[in-house]
Short mmCIF file of C-alpha atoms and ligand atoms in Angstrom, two decimals:
data_model
loop_
_atom_site.label_atom_id
_atom_site.label_comp_id
_atom_site.label_asym_id
_atom_site.label_seq_id
_atom_site.Cartn_x
_atom_site.Cartn_y
_atom_site.Cartn_z
CA MET J 219 24.61 9.41 -5.97
CA PHE J 220 24.89 7.99 -2.61
CA ASN J 221 27.66 5.51 -2.00
CA LYS J 222 25.69 3.52 0.49
CA ILE J 223 22.13 3.30 1.90
CA LEU J 224 20.57 1.64 4.84
CA VAL J 225 17.32 -0.26 4.63
CA ALA J 226 15.06 0.22 7.40
CA ASN J 227 12.94 -2.74 6.85
CA ARG J 228 12.97 -6.59 6.53
CA GLY J 229 11.48 -9.28 4.32
CA GLU J 230 10.72 -9.03 0.59
CA ILE J 231 10.65 -5.23 0.49
CA ALA J 232 14.18 -5.00 1.77
CA LEU J 233 15.18 -7.30 -0.78
CA ARG J 234 13.53 -5.08 -3.22
CA VAL J 235 15.53 -1.99 -2.18
CA ILE J 236 18.82 -3.80 -1.83
CA ARG J 237 18.45 -5.09 -5.45
CA ALA J 238 17.65 -1.68 -6.80
CA ALA J 239 20.59 -0.18 -5.05
CA ARG J 240 23.06 -2.81 -6.13
CA GLU J 241 22.04 -2.14 -9.97
CA MET J 242 22.82 1.50 -9.11
CA GLY J 243 26.24 0.71 -7.75
CA VAL J 244 25.05 1.83 -4.52
CA GLY J 245 25.97 -0.09 -1.29
CA SER J 246 23.51 -1.46 1.09
CA VAL J 247 23.15 -1.80 4.93
CA ALA J 248 20.56 -4.12 6.45
CA VAL J 249 19.32 -3.68 9.90
CA HIS J 250 17.82 -6.73 11.86
CA SER J 251 16.29 -7.61 15.23
CA THR J 252 17.75 -10.69 16.82
CA ALA J 253 14.91 -12.68 15.67
CA ASP J 254 16.09 -12.11 12.05
CA SER J 255 19.83 -12.96 12.15
CA ASP J 256 19.31 -15.59 9.75
CA ALA J 257 16.92 -13.63 7.43
CA MET J 258 17.61 -13.16 3.72
CA HIS J 259 17.86 -9.25 3.75
CA VAL J 260 20.75 -9.74 6.23
CA ARG J 261 22.57 -12.11 3.75
CA MET J 262 21.76 -10.11 0.66
CA ALA J 263 22.92 -6.79 1.91
CA ASP J 264 26.51 -5.74 1.74
CA GLU J 265 26.61 -5.10 5.51
CA SER J 266 24.41 -5.62 8.35
CA VAL J 267 23.70 -4.23 11.84
CA CYS J 268 21.71 -5.84 14.73
CA ILE J 269 19.33 -3.21 16.21
CA GLY J 270 17.52 -4.87 18.87
CA PRO J 271 15.31 -7.57 20.36
CA PRO J 272 12.47 -9.17 18.36
CA SER J 273 9.70 -6.73 19.23
CA ALA J 274 9.45 -4.45 16.26
CA THR J 275 9.11 -1.37 18.78
CA ASP J 276 12.63 -2.10 19.91
CA SER J 277 14.09 -2.75 16.48
CA TYR J 278 12.51 -1.78 13.21
CA LEU J 279 10.65 1.06 15.05
CA SER J 280 13.68 2.18 17.24
CA VAL J 281 14.71 5.61 15.88
CA PRO J 282 18.12 5.96 17.93
CA ALA J 283 19.24 2.32 16.93
CA ILE J 284 18.53 2.98 13.14
CA ILE J 285 20.42 6.37 13.16
CA SER J 286 23.27 4.76 15.16
CA ALA J 287 23.42 1.99 12.58
CA CYS J 288 23.90 4.70 9.92
CA GLU J 289 26.60 6.48 11.76
CA ILE J 290 28.51 3.14 12.61
CA THR J 291 28.33 2.08 8.88
CA GLY J 292 28.50 5.69 7.07
CA ALA J 293 25.26 5.06 5.37
CA GLU J 294 24.20 8.46 3.77
CA ALA J 295 20.26 7.74 3.23
CA ILE J 296 17.64 5.50 4.65
CA HIS J 297 15.00 3.72 2.60
CA PRO J 298 12.07 2.93 4.94
CA GLY J 299 10.26 0.45 2.76
CA TYR J 300 6.61 0.39 3.80
CA GLY J 301 5.02 0.06 7.28
CA PHE J 302 7.18 0.57 10.14
CA LEU J 303 8.73 4.08 9.94
CA SER J 304 7.84 4.92 6.38
CA GLU J 305 5.12 7.49 7.13
CA ASN J 306 6.58 8.75 10.30
CA ALA J 307 7.13 12.51 10.01
CA ASN J 308 8.94 12.90 13.39
CA PHE J 309 11.36 10.12 12.09
CA VAL J 310 12.11 12.05 8.87
CA GLN J 311 12.74 15.18 10.78
CA ILE J 312 15.26 13.25 13.07
CA VAL J 313 17.01 11.79 9.96
CA GLN J 314 17.46 15.26 8.40
CA ASP J 315 18.58 16.71 11.76
CA HIS J 316 21.45 14.07 11.69
CA GLY J 317 22.67 14.99 8.32
CA LEU J 318 21.15 11.85 6.52
CA THR J 319 18.79 11.84 3.69
CA PHE J 320 15.30 10.20 3.93
CA ILE J 321 14.40 8.39 0.79
CA GLY J 322 10.85 9.78 0.39
CA PRO J 323 8.90 12.94 0.59
CA THR J 324 9.45 15.72 3.38
CA ALA J 325 8.28 15.47 7.14
CA GLU J 326 5.71 18.09 6.22
CA HIS J 327 4.21 16.30 3.31
CA ILE J 328 3.84 13.18 5.51
CA ARG J 329 2.34 15.18 8.23
CA VAL J 330 -0.18 16.94 6.01
CA MET J 331 -1.32 13.41 4.42
CA GLY J 332 -1.21 11.74 7.83
CA ASP J 333 -4.05 13.93 8.93
CA LYS J 334 -7.10 13.07 7.00
CA ILE J 335 -8.89 16.33 7.19
CA THR J 336 -5.82 18.35 6.31
CA ALA J 337 -5.07 15.76 3.43
CA LYS J 338 -8.49 16.13 2.09
CA ASP J 339 -8.56 20.09 2.39
CA THR J 340 -5.35 20.04 0.61
CA MET J 341 -6.32 17.90 -2.12
CA LYS J 342 -9.73 19.61 -2.60
CA ALA J 343 -7.65 22.98 -2.99
CA LEU J 344 -5.62 21.23 -5.66
CA GLY J 345 -8.56 20.61 -7.66
CA VAL J 346 -8.89 16.82 -6.71
CA PRO J 347 -12.42 15.46 -6.49
CA CYS J 348 -13.46 14.44 -2.97
CA VAL J 349 -16.42 12.45 -1.37
CA PRO J 350 -19.12 15.04 -0.35
CA GLY J 351 -19.19 15.78 3.44
CA SER J 352 -18.38 18.02 6.14
CA ASP J 353 -15.94 21.12 5.48
CA GLY J 354 -13.15 19.92 8.03
CA GLY J 355 -13.64 18.58 11.52
CA VAL J 356 -17.03 18.11 13.07
CA PRO J 357 -16.85 19.16 16.99
CA THR J 358 -20.18 18.45 18.13
CA LEU J 359 -23.13 15.95 17.82
CA ALA J 360 -25.51 18.64 17.04
CA GLU J 361 -23.33 19.72 14.11
CA ALA J 362 -22.91 16.17 12.97
CA LYS J 363 -26.80 15.59 12.71
CA ARG J 364 -27.14 18.88 10.93
CA ILE J 365 -24.54 17.67 8.34
CA GLY J 366 -26.00 14.22 8.24
CA ASP J 367 -29.40 15.94 7.50
CA GLU J 368 -27.90 18.21 4.71
CA ILE J 369 -25.83 15.52 2.80
CA GLY J 370 -28.52 12.75 3.42
CA TYR J 371 -27.93 9.30 4.88
CA PRO J 372 -26.06 7.08 5.07
CA VAL J 373 -23.00 8.61 6.16
CA ILE J 374 -19.58 7.67 7.53
CA ILE J 375 -17.81 9.17 10.30
CA LYS J 376 -14.15 9.02 10.31
CA ALA J 377 -11.31 9.78 12.75
CA THR J 378 -8.78 12.24 11.29
CA ALA J 379 -6.00 10.42 12.59
CA GLY J 380 -7.30 7.01 11.26
CA GLY J 381 -6.90 5.54 7.84
CA GLY J 382 -6.72 1.87 6.48
CA GLY J 383 -10.21 1.54 7.98
CA ARG J 384 -9.56 2.21 11.56
CA GLY J 385 -11.80 4.80 13.54
CA MET J 386 -14.53 4.68 11.02
CA LYS J 387 -18.34 4.14 11.68
CA VAL J 388 -21.30 4.15 9.20
CA ALA J 389 -24.66 6.01 10.55
CA GLU J 390 -27.54 4.38 8.14
CA THR J 391 -30.01 6.87 9.46
CA ALA J 392 -30.14 9.83 11.73
CA LYS J 393 -31.09 7.45 14.52
CA ASP J 394 -27.59 5.77 14.31
CA MET J 395 -25.61 9.19 14.23
CA GLU J 396 -25.07 9.60 18.14
CA SER J 397 -23.76 6.28 18.68
CA ALA J 398 -21.74 6.37 15.57
CA PHE J 399 -20.43 9.67 16.12
CA LEU J 400 -19.20 9.04 19.86
CA THR J 401 -17.75 5.71 18.77
CA ALA J 402 -15.59 7.22 15.95
CA ARG J 403 -14.52 10.01 18.27
CA ALA J 404 -13.80 7.59 21.25
CA GLU J 405 -11.66 5.23 18.75
CA GLY J 406 -9.74 8.14 17.32
CA LYS J 407 -9.17 9.20 21.01
CA SER J 408 -7.98 5.78 22.24
CA ASN J 409 -6.08 4.34 19.12
CA PHE J 410 -4.31 7.75 17.92
CA GLY J 411 -4.79 10.16 20.71
CA ASN J 412 -6.94 12.44 18.61
CA ASP J 413 -10.67 12.70 18.63
CA GLU J 414 -11.29 14.98 15.70
CA VAL J 415 -13.63 13.34 13.17
CA TYR J 416 -15.14 14.34 9.94
CA ILE J 417 -18.24 13.01 7.99
CA GLU J 418 -18.41 12.04 4.50
CA LYS J 419 -21.54 10.62 2.13
CA TYR J 420 -21.18 6.61 2.48
CA LEU J 421 -20.71 5.14 -0.85
CA GLN J 422 -22.37 1.76 -1.11
CA SER J 423 -20.64 -0.22 -3.53
CA PRO J 424 -17.43 1.43 -4.86
CA ARG J 425 -14.13 0.00 -6.09
CA HIS J 426 -11.02 1.13 -4.49
CA ILE J 427 -8.87 2.64 -7.23
CA GLU J 428 -5.58 4.23 -6.49
CA ILE J 429 -3.32 6.50 -8.73
CA GLN J 430 0.25 5.96 -8.48
CA VAL J 431 2.18 9.41 -8.61
CA PHE J 432 5.96 10.29 -8.54
CA GLY J 433 7.50 13.75 -8.29
CA ASP J 434 10.87 15.16 -8.09
CA GLY J 435 10.44 17.60 -5.28
CA LYS J 436 10.90 20.47 -7.50
CA GLY J 437 7.69 20.95 -9.33
CA ARG J 438 7.68 18.00 -11.72
CA ALA J 439 5.46 15.16 -11.35
CA VAL J 440 3.96 12.26 -13.46
CA HIS J 441 1.30 9.58 -12.94
CA LEU J 442 1.62 5.85 -13.58
CA GLY J 443 -2.03 5.21 -13.89
CA GLU J 444 -4.31 3.19 -11.47
CA ARG J 445 -4.34 -0.02 -9.56
CA ASP J 446 -7.65 -1.65 -8.68
CA CYS J 447 -6.92 -2.88 -5.02
CA SER J 448 -10.83 -3.59 -4.40
CA LEU J 449 -10.53 -7.35 -3.42
CA GLN J 450 -9.70 -6.73 0.41
CA ARG J 451 -10.39 -8.62 3.69
CA ARG J 452 -10.60 -6.65 6.93
CA HIS J 453 -8.87 -3.60 4.96
CA GLN J 454 -5.78 -6.01 4.10
CA LYS J 455 -5.45 -6.15 0.29
CA VAL J 456 -5.06 -9.74 -1.17
CA PHE J 457 -5.20 -9.25 -4.91
CA GLU J 458 -4.36 -6.16 -6.76
CA GLU J 459 -4.19 -5.43 -10.66
CA ALA J 460 -3.25 -2.64 -13.22
CA PRO J 461 -4.77 -1.38 -15.14
CA GLY J 462 -8.10 -1.30 -13.44
CA PRO J 463 -10.59 -3.39 -15.35
CA SER J 464 -13.22 -0.54 -15.03
CA ILE J 465 -11.05 2.30 -15.98
CA THR J 466 -10.81 3.52 -19.69
CA PRO J 467 -8.01 5.47 -21.15
CA GLU J 468 -9.96 8.64 -21.06
CA LEU J 469 -10.75 8.42 -17.44
CA ARG J 470 -7.14 7.33 -16.60
CA ALA J 471 -5.69 10.32 -18.52
CA LYS J 472 -7.97 12.73 -16.85
CA ILE J 473 -7.80 11.48 -13.26
CA GLY J 474 -4.02 10.97 -13.62
CA LYS J 475 -3.40 14.44 -14.97
CA VAL J 476 -5.32 15.98 -11.92
CA CYS J 477 -3.15 14.01 -9.79
CA ALA J 478 0.11 14.59 -11.35
CA ASP J 479 -0.54 18.44 -11.42
CA ALA J 480 -1.66 18.39 -7.71
CA VAL J 481 1.65 16.58 -6.51
CA ALA J 482 3.73 18.88 -8.89
CA LYS J 483 2.10 22.06 -7.42
CA ILE J 484 3.15 21.00 -3.89
CA ASP J 485 6.71 19.89 -4.86
CA TYR J 486 6.04 16.50 -3.70
CA ALA J 487 9.10 14.29 -3.76
CA GLY J 488 9.22 10.43 -4.65
CA ALA J 489 6.62 7.66 -4.96
CA GLY J 490 2.99 8.57 -3.81
CA THR J 491 -0.40 6.95 -4.20
CA ILE J 492 -3.72 9.02 -4.24
CA GLU J 493 -6.54 6.60 -3.07
CA PHE J 494 -10.11 6.99 -4.57
CA LEU J 495 -13.40 5.24 -4.12
CA PHE J 496 -14.82 4.82 -7.70
CA GLU J 497 -18.42 4.37 -8.12
CA ASN J 498 -20.74 5.33 -11.22
CA ASN J 499 -17.68 6.26 -13.18
CA GLU J 500 -16.78 9.12 -10.85
CA PHE J 501 -13.47 9.19 -8.57
CA TYR J 502 -13.79 10.42 -4.95
CA PHE J 503 -10.66 11.07 -3.14
CA ILE J 504 -10.16 9.27 0.38
CA GLU J 505 -6.53 9.40 1.24
CA MET J 506 -2.97 9.65 0.13
CA ASN J 507 -0.22 7.28 0.95
CA THR J 508 3.21 9.06 1.11
CA ARG J 509 5.24 5.49 0.89
CA LEU J 510 6.13 3.17 -1.71
CA GLN J 511 3.23 0.58 -1.60
CA VAL J 512 3.25 -3.28 -1.48
CA GLU J 513 1.46 -3.39 -4.63
CA HIS J 514 3.90 -1.30 -6.70
CA PRO J 515 5.14 -4.13 -8.94
CA VAL J 516 2.05 -4.18 -10.89
CA THR J 517 2.68 -0.70 -11.90
CA GLU J 518 6.20 -1.51 -12.54
CA ALA J 519 5.23 -4.27 -14.78
CA ILE J 520 2.92 -2.47 -17.11
CA PHE J 521 4.93 0.76 -17.28
CA GLY J 522 8.47 -1.06 -17.48
CA VAL J 523 9.78 1.13 -14.90
CA ASP J 524 11.86 0.68 -11.46
CA LEU J 525 10.15 2.81 -8.98
CA VAL J 526 12.71 2.17 -6.14
CA ARG J 527 15.55 3.29 -8.48
CA GLU J 528 13.59 6.48 -9.14
CA GLN J 529 12.97 7.07 -5.23
CA ILE J 530 16.86 6.66 -5.05
CA ARG J 531 17.69 9.12 -7.77
CA VAL J 532 15.34 11.71 -6.75
CA ALA J 533 16.43 11.53 -3.12
CA SER J 534 20.11 12.04 -4.20
CA GLY J 535 19.06 15.24 -6.28
CA LEU J 536 19.02 13.47 -9.86
CA PRO J 537 16.17 14.11 -12.13
CA MET J 538 13.53 11.65 -12.72
CA SER J 539 14.55 9.50 -15.49
CA PHE J 540 11.05 9.73 -17.48
CA GLN J 541 8.41 12.33 -18.12
CA GLN J 542 4.71 11.75 -18.67
CA ASP J 543 5.31 11.39 -22.45
CA ASP J 544 7.72 8.47 -21.93
CA LEU J 545 5.09 6.42 -19.89
CA HIS J 546 2.94 4.05 -21.72
CA ILE J 547 0.91 0.89 -20.58
CA ASN J 548 2.02 -2.39 -21.91
CA GLY J 549 -0.46 -5.37 -20.94
CA HIS J 550 -1.70 -6.20 -17.76
CA ALA J 551 -0.47 -7.12 -14.31
CA ILE J 552 -1.72 -8.87 -11.22
CA GLU J 553 -0.37 -9.56 -7.87
CA VAL J 554 -1.36 -11.93 -5.27
CA ARG J 555 -0.18 -11.59 -1.50
CA ILE J 556 0.93 -14.90 -0.33
CA ASN J 557 0.66 -14.77 3.49
CA ALA J 558 1.68 -17.32 5.96
CA GLU J 559 -2.03 -17.86 7.29
CA LYS J 560 -4.28 -20.67 7.98
CA LEU J 561 -7.65 -20.61 5.97
CA PRO J 562 -10.45 -20.17 6.45
CA ASN J 563 -9.83 -17.86 9.38
CA PHE J 564 -6.48 -16.37 8.23
CA ALA J 565 -4.94 -17.28 11.51
CA PRO J 566 -0.91 -16.54 11.43
CA SER J 567 1.00 -19.65 10.57
CA PRO J 568 4.65 -19.12 11.51
CA GLY J 569 7.26 -21.78 11.36
CA ARG J 570 9.92 -23.35 9.31
CA ILE J 571 9.72 -23.69 5.46
CA SER J 572 10.91 -27.32 4.81
CA GLN J 573 10.77 -26.52 1.13
CA TYR J 574 10.47 -23.34 -1.21
CA HIS J 575 10.25 -23.21 -4.75
CA ALA J 576 9.51 -19.99 -6.63
CA PRO J 577 7.63 -20.06 -10.12
CA GLY J 578 9.34 -18.64 -12.91
CA GLY J 579 9.27 -18.20 -16.82
CA LEU J 580 7.60 -15.54 -18.97
CA GLY J 581 5.94 -12.78 -17.25
CA VAL J 582 6.47 -14.11 -13.67
CA ARG J 583 8.08 -12.34 -10.86
CA MET J 584 8.32 -13.62 -7.35
CA ASP J 585 9.29 -11.18 -4.55
CA SER J 586 10.06 -13.00 -1.36
CA ALA J 587 12.62 -13.38 1.20
CA LEU J 588 12.14 -17.14 1.88
CA TYR J 589 14.55 -20.00 1.46
CA ASP J 590 14.40 -23.64 2.17
CA GLY J 591 14.98 -24.07 5.94
CA TYR J 592 14.05 -20.56 6.91
CA SER J 593 11.89 -20.26 9.87
CA ILE J 594 9.42 -17.52 9.75
CA PRO J 595 9.29 -15.69 13.18
CA PRO J 596 5.85 -15.05 14.80
CA TYR J 597 6.70 -11.33 15.56
CA TYR J 598 6.33 -9.60 12.26
CA ASP J 599 3.63 -9.25 9.59
CA SER J 600 2.45 -12.42 7.85
CA LEU J 601 3.35 -11.42 4.16
CA ILE J 602 5.99 -13.98 2.96
CA GLY J 603 5.84 -13.31 -0.77
CA LYS J 604 4.33 -11.43 -3.62
CA LEU J 605 3.47 -13.26 -6.87
CA ILE J 606 3.34 -10.79 -9.72
CA VAL J 607 2.43 -11.66 -13.21
CA HIS J 608 2.52 -9.78 -16.42
CA GLY J 609 0.69 -10.79 -19.72
CA ARG J 610 -0.37 -9.02 -22.97
CA ASP J 611 -3.88 -8.58 -21.55
CA ARG J 612 -6.04 -9.55 -18.53
CA PRO J 613 -7.04 -13.12 -19.66
CA GLU J 614 -3.31 -14.11 -20.40
CA ALA J 615 -2.30 -12.50 -16.89
CA LEU J 616 -4.82 -14.74 -15.14
CA ALA J 617 -3.73 -17.87 -17.08
CA ARG J 618 -0.23 -17.16 -16.06
CA LEU J 619 -1.19 -16.52 -12.50
CA ASN J 620 -2.81 -19.87 -12.49
CA ARG J 621 0.18 -21.58 -13.99
CA ALA J 622 2.53 -19.80 -11.61
CA LEU J 623 0.46 -20.71 -8.52
CA GLY J 624 0.70 -24.37 -9.49
CA GLU J 625 4.52 -24.02 -9.79
CA LEU J 626 4.91 -22.33 -6.32
CA ILE J 627 5.86 -24.66 -3.64
CA VAL J 628 5.95 -23.40 0.13
CA ASP J 629 5.96 -26.32 2.60
CA GLY J 630 6.06 -26.33 6.41
CA VAL J 631 3.69 -23.30 7.08
CA HIS J 632 -0.26 -22.84 5.90
CA THR J 633 -0.49 -20.00 3.29
CA THR J 634 -3.24 -18.22 1.26
CA VAL J 635 -2.33 -20.07 -1.83
CA PRO J 636 -5.43 -22.21 -1.93
CA LEU J 637 -7.55 -18.95 -1.68
CA PHE J 638 -6.20 -17.86 -5.09
CA HIS J 639 -6.72 -21.19 -6.79
CA GLU J 640 -10.14 -20.94 -5.70
CA LEU J 641 -10.54 -17.13 -6.65
CA LEU J 642 -9.29 -17.86 -10.36
CA GLN J 643 -12.37 -20.21 -10.71
CA ASP J 644 -14.79 -17.39 -9.87
CA PRO J 645 -16.66 -15.85 -12.88
CA ASP J 646 -16.64 -12.23 -11.26
CA VAL J 647 -12.72 -12.34 -10.77
CA ASN J 648 -12.59 -13.67 -14.31
CA SER J 649 -14.63 -10.85 -15.58
CA GLY J 650 -13.25 -8.17 -13.32
CA GLU J 651 -16.57 -7.52 -11.77
CA TYR J 652 -16.15 -6.76 -8.08
CA ASN J 653 -16.20 -4.02 -5.56
CA ILE J 654 -14.60 -3.35 -2.04
CA HIS J 655 -17.14 -5.64 -0.47
CA TRP J 656 -17.08 -8.62 -2.93
CA LEU J 657 -14.38 -10.61 -1.22
CA GLU J 658 -15.92 -10.42 2.25
CA LYS J 659 -19.32 -11.64 0.83
CA TRP J 660 -17.48 -14.36 -1.28
CA LEU J 661 -15.67 -15.83 1.73
CA LEU J 662 -18.89 -16.16 3.59
CA THR J 663 -19.94 -18.93 1.05
CA HIS J 664 -16.49 -20.49 0.00
CA LEU J 665 -13.55 -22.00 1.62
CA ASN J 666 -15.79 -24.41 3.60
CA GLY J 667 -17.28 -21.26 5.20
C1 MV4 B 986 -15.27 5.02 2.70
C2 MV4 B 986 -16.19 4.05 2.29
C3 MV4 B 986 -17.52 4.43 1.88
N1 MV4 B 986 -17.74 5.90 1.77
N2 MV4 B 986 -15.73 6.25 2.63
C4 MV4 B 986 -12.00 1.99 4.26
C5 MV4 B 986 -10.56 2.27 4.54
C6 MV4 B 986 -10.33 3.65 4.29
N3 MV4 B 986 -8.93 3.85 3.58
C7 MV4 B 986 -11.49 4.23 3.81
N4 MV4 B 986 -12.56 3.16 3.67
C8 MV4 B 986 -13.73 3.19 3.25
N5 MV4 B 986 -14.10 4.70 3.07
C9 MV4 B 986 -17.06 6.59 2.23
N6 MV4 B 986 -17.18 8.01 2.10
C10 MV4 B 986 -15.77 2.59 2.39
C11 MV4 B 986 -14.75 2.46 2.75
C12 MV4 B 986 -14.41 1.16 2.84
C13 MV4 B 986 -13.18 0.43 2.04
C14 MV4 B 986 -12.57 1.06 1.27
C15 MV4 B 986 -11.49 0.80 0.31
C16 MV4 B 986 -11.26 -0.53 0.31
C17 MV4 B 986 -11.98 -1.48 1.05
C18 MV4 B 986 -13.01 -0.92 2.16
C19 MV4 B 986 -13.65 -1.79 2.76
C20 MV4 B 986 -14.66 -1.22 3.66
C21 MV4 B 986 -14.94 -0.05 3.54
#
């Protein structure tokens, strides 16, 4: 096991990693920008290193600064959290070239899954069900039109370097193909320096269901069921739950095995998430995320495992501490993302927290780096906390969420808490009947909108 690891992140996820390390007897090094000198992750870690000015480009994304921080402190491994350098294959290669360990998958796996065409080709060959569409990249408009006619409209054109909703265009009919194709290509080129695109049948009202997988890098892998993350606004998740209200044990076992077998076959190491669209009881692969995700705690709650501990174990060469047979679902968990944002437009609301009180009690977990008097800097993501509740069933989890939201105090900035109080009143949220378009439609008629 490592003696000391460096956490290349900030906020709640940095605390999450420091806490896992401490329980394992592993020392932790925080890195921070000058805007984060007073941040909780700096206080909670055993040591800290300032790595640059406020701009993330010059601090949390600065590869030389982070490698230097390892050399100065003697940290042997780097946990990237999510965002920042977590899915940067070049960074992983540089980490290795310096004799350090990246706590995560190989550079090659990150590269394969980062290119959406290669990811889909790979998954298809491994037996994972995919959305019907083009076989690889579509180089010309003529070819795009031929594929549109073949698979039938509507279709969606996606930039291979995109993901998370960027560089996608829907063509409702053949007449829309020219503009959709050219726009998707132009966006791929300008946003990612890659104009290659592919085409899929456009699914009209799917859910976003993602399967948590975990591999030991040596041909063993497990799945930890699904999360339903359909409640999103502008491709930002706001409410996630596990298990998915629409997924039966039979469906879970079947798709879970397909996913675990696929990542075992490629010797995948660490945590991964295989994203699907789910419509008419069928799964359609869209993307794979090669990082620990923001919403991992709902999976931890229902399976009773510590995914970060497992990541650190596997990166240090130890086996996973469980096999598929050891993993059983207990109850239901829900996460809501508390952002420092002002409703109804979700405008960022940085500033000083005059009072913070975290909810507690049975089945409540609050992951946050807030404290009384802390000033949320304006330079980074607006996520300031994740409230995760766990109950014996979905109604109990919902009641506990309502109760915990009532206890939470975040004074001094605007937050998304009122959104969740409103959502919990809605019949569709209570019955679990929603899809990827539900929240945006709901927002048009609620919150004084
Ligand atoms: C789709 C789709 C419908 N059909 N692909 C958006 C983000 C990216 N990960 C994939 N996305 C979509 N791909 C096909 N073939 C609809 C979306 C989509 C979406 C997906 C998941 C969660 C929210 C979404 C919101 C709008 C569109």
